[in-house]
mmCIF file with all atom_site columns, C-alpha atoms and ligand atoms in Angstrom:
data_model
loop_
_atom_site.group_PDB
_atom_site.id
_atom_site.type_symbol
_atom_site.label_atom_id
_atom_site.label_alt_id
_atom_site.label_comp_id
_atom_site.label_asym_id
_atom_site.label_entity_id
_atom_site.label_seq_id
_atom_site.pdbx_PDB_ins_code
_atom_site.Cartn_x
_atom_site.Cartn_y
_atom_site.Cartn_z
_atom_site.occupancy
_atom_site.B_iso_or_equiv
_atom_site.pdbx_formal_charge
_atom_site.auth_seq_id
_atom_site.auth_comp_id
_atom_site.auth_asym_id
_atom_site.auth_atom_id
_atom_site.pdbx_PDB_model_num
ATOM   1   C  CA  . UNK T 1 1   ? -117.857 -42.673 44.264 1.00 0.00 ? 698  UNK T CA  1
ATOM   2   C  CA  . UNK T 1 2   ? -120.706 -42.755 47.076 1.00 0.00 ? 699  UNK T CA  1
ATOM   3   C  CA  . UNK T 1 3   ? -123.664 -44.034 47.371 1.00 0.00 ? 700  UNK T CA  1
ATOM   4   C  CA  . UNK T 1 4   ? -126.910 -43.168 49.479 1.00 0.00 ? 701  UNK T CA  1
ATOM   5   C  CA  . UNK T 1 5   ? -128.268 -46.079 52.436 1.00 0.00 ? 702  UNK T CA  1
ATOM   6   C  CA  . UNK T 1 6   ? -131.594 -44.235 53.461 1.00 0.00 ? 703  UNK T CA  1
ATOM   7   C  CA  . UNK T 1 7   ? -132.954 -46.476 56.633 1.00 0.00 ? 704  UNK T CA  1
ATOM   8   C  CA  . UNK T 1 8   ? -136.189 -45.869 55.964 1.00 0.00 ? 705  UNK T CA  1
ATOM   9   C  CA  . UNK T 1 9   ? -137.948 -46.881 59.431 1.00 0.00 ? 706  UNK T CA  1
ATOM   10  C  CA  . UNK T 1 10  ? -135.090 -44.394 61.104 1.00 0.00 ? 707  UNK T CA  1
ATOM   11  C  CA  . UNK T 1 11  ? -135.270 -41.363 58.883 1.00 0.00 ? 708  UNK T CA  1
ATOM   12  C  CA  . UNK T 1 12  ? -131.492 -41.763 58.781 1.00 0.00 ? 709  UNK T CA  1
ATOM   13  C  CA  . UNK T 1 13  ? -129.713 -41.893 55.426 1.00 0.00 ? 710  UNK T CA  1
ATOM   14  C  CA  . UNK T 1 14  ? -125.556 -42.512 55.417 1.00 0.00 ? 711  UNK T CA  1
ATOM   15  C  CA  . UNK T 1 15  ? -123.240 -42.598 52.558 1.00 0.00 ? 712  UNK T CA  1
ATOM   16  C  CA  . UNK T 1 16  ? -121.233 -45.868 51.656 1.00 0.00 ? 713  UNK T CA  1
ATOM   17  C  CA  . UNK T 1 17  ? -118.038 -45.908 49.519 1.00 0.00 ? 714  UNK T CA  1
ATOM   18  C  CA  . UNK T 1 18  ? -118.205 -47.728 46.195 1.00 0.00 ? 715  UNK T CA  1
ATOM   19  C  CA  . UNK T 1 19  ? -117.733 -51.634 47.222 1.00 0.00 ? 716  UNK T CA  1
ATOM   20  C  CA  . UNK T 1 20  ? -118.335 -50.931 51.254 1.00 0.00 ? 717  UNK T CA  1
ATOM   21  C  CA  . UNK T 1 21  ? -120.714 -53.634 52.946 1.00 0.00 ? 718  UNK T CA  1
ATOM   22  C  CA  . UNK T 1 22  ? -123.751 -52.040 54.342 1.00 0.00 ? 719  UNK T CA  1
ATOM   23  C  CA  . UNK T 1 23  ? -122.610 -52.553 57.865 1.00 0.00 ? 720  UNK T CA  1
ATOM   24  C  CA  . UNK T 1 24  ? -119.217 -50.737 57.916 1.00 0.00 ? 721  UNK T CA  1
ATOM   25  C  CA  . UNK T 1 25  ? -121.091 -47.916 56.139 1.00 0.00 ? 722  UNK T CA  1
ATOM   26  C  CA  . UNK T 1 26  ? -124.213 -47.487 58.427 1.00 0.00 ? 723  UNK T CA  1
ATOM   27  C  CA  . UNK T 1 27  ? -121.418 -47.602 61.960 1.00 0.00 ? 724  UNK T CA  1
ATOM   28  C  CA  . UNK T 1 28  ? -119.660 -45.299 60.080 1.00 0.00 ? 725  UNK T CA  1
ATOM   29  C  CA  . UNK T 1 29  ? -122.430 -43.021 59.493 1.00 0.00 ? 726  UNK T CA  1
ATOM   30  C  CA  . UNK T 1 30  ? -123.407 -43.047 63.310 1.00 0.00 ? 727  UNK T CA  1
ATOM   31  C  CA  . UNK T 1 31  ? -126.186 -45.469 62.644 1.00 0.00 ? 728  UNK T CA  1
ATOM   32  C  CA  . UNK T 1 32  ? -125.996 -48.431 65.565 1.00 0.00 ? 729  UNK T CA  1
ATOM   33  C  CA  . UNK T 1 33  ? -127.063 -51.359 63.673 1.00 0.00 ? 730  UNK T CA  1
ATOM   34  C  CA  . UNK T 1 34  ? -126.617 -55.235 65.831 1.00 0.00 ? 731  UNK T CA  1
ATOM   35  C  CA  . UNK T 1 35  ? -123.546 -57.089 64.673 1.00 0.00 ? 732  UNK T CA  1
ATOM   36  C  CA  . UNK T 1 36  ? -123.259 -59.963 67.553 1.00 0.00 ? 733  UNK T CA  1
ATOM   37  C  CA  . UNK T 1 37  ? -120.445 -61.718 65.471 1.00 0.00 ? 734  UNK T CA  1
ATOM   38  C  CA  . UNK T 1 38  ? -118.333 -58.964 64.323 1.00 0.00 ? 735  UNK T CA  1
ATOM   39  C  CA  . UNK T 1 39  ? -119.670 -58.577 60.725 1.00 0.00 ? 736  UNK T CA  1
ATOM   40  C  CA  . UNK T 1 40  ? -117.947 -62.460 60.329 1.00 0.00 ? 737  UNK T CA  1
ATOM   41  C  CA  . UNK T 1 41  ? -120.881 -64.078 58.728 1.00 0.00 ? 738  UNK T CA  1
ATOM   42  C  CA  . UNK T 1 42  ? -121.583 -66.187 61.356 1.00 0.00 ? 739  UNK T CA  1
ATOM   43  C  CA  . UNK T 1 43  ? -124.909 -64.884 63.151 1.00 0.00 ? 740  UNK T CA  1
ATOM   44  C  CA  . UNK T 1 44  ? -127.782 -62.978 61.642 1.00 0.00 ? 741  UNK T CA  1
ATOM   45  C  CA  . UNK T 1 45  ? -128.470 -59.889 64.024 1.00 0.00 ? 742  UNK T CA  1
ATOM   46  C  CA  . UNK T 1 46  ? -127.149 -57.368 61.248 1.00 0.00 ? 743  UNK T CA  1
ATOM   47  C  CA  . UNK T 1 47  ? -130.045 -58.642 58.816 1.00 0.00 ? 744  UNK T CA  1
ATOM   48  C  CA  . UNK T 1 48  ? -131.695 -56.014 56.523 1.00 0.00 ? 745  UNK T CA  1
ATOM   49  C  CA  . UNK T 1 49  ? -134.864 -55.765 54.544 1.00 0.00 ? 746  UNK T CA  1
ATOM   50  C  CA  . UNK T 1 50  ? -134.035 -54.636 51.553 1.00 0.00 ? 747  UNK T CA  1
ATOM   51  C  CA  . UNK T 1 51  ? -136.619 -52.220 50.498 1.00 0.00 ? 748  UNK T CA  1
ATOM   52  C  CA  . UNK T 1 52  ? -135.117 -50.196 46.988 1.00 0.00 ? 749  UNK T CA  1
ATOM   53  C  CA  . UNK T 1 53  ? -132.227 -51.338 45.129 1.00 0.00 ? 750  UNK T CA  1
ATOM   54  C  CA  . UNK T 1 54  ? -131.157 -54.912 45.554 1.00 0.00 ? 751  UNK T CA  1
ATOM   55  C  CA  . UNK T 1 55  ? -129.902 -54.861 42.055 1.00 0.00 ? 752  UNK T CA  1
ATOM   56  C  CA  . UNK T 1 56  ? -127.470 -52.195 43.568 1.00 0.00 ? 753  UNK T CA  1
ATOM   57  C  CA  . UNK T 1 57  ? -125.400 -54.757 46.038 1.00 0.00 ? 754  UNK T CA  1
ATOM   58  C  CA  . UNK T 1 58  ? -123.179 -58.043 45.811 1.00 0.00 ? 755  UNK T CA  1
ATOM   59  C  CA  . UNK T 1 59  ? -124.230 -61.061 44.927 1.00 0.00 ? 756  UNK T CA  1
ATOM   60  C  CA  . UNK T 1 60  ? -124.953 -62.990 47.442 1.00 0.00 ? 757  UNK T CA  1
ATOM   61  C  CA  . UNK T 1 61  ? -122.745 -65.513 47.699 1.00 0.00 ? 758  UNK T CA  1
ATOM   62  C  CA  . UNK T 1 62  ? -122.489 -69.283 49.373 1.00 0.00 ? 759  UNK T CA  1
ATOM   63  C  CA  . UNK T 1 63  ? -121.550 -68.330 52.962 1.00 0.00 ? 760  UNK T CA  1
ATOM   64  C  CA  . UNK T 1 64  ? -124.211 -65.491 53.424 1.00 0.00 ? 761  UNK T CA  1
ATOM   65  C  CA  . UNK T 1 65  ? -126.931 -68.227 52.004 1.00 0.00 ? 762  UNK T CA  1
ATOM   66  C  CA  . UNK T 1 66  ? -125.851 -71.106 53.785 1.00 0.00 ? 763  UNK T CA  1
ATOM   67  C  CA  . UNK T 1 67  ? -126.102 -68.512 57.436 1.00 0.00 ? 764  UNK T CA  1
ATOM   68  C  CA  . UNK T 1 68  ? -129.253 -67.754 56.759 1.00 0.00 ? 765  UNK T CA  1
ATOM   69  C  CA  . UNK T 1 69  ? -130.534 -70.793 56.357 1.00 0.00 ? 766  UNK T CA  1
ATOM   70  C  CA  . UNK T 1 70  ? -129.143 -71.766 59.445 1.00 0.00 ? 767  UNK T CA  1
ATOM   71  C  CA  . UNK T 1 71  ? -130.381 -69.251 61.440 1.00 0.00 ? 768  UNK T CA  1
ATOM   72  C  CA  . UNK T 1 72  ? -133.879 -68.563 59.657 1.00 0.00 ? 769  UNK T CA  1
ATOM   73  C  CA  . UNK T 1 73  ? -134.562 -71.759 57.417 1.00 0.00 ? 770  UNK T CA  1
ATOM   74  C  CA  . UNK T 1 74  ? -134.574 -71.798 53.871 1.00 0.00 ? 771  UNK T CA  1
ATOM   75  C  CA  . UNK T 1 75  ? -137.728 -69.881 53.231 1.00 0.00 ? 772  UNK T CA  1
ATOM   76  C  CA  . UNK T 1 76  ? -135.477 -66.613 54.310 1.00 0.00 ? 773  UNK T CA  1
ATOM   77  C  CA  . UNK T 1 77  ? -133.663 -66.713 50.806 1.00 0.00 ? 774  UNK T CA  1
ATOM   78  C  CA  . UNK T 1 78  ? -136.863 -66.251 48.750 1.00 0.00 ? 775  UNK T CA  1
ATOM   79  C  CA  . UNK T 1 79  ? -137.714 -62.533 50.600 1.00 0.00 ? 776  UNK T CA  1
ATOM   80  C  CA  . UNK T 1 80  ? -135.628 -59.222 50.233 1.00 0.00 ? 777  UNK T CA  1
ATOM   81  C  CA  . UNK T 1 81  ? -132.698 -60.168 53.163 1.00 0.00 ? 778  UNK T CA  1
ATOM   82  C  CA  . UNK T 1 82  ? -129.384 -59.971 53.309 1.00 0.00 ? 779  UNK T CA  1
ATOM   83  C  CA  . UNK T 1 83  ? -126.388 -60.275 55.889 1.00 0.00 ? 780  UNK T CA  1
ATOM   84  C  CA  . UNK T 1 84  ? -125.500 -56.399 55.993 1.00 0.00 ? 781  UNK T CA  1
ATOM   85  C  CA  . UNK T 1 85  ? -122.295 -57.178 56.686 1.00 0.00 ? 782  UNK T CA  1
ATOM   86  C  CA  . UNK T 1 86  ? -121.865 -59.487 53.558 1.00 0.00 ? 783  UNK T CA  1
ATOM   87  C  CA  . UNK T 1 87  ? -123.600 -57.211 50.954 1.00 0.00 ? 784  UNK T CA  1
ATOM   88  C  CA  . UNK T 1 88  ? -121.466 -54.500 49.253 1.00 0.00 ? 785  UNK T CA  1
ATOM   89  C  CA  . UNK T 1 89  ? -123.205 -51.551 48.138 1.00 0.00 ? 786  UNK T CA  1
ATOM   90  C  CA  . UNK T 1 90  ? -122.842 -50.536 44.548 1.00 0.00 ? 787  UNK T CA  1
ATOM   91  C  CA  . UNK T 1 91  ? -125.294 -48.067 44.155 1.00 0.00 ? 788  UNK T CA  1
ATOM   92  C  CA  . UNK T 1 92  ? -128.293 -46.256 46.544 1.00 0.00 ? 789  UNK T CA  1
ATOM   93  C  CA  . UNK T 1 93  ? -130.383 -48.483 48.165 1.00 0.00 ? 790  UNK T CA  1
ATOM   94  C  CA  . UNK T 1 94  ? -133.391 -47.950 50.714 1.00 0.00 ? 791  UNK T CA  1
ATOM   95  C  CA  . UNK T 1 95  ? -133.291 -50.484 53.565 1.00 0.00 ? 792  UNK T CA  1
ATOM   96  C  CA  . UNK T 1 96  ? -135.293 -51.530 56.782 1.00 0.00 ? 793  UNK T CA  1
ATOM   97  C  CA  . UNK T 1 97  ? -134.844 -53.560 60.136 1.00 0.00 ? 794  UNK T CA  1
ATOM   98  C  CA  . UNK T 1 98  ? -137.043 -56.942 59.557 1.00 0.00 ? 795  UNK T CA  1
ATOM   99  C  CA  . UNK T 1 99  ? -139.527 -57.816 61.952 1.00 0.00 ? 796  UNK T CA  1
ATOM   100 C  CA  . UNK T 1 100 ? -138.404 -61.210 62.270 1.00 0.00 ? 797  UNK T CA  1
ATOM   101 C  CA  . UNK T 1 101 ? -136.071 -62.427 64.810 1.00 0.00 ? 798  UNK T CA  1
HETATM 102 S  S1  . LIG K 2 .   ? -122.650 -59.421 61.920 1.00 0.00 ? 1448 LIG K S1  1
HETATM 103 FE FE1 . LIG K 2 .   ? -122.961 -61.525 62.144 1.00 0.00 ? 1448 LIG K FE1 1
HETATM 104 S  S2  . LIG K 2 .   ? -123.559 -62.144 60.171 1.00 0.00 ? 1448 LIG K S2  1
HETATM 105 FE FE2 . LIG K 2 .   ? -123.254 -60.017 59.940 1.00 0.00 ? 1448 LIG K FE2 1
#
């Protein structure tokens, strides 16, 4: 099963396999995304805004949390983020690059 990532400031849209973090499915669909630590969890450059569909990915779980605080304080948690290479999509989901750095 597939589901639709539609990067809505790009006009680009990608498919992800059933379970595949957001990362691995936007390099895979030709979309260059910033991953400075691999996709390990341990940075924050491969952040998304999560415009339509959060119910669609993972849970977040203690690691993603707990590296976004660090990077971006705790306010961070409360808005539509996530670690793109920590959130597995599920479902289609409509996603942006944040404006915050
Ligand atoms: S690539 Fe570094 S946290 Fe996702």
């Amino acid at each position: 099963m597939t589901h639709k990532i539609e990067v809505v400031d790009r006009d680009e849209v990608v498919e992800a396999e059933d379970g595949q973090d957001i990362l691995q499915a936007l390099l895979h669909g030709g979309v260059e995304w910033m991953h400075a630590c691999g996709g390990f969890c341990n940075c924050t450059t491969c952040r998304v805004k999560v415009e339509e569909g959060m119910e669609n990915l993972s849970e977040m779980q203690e690691d993603e949390k707990n590296t976004l605080r660090r990077f971006q304080g705790e306010e961070v948690l409360e808005g539509p983020f996530r670690l793109s290479c920590q959130a597995d999509v599920h479902g289609d989901i409509k996603i942006s690059e944040p404006e915050w750095y």
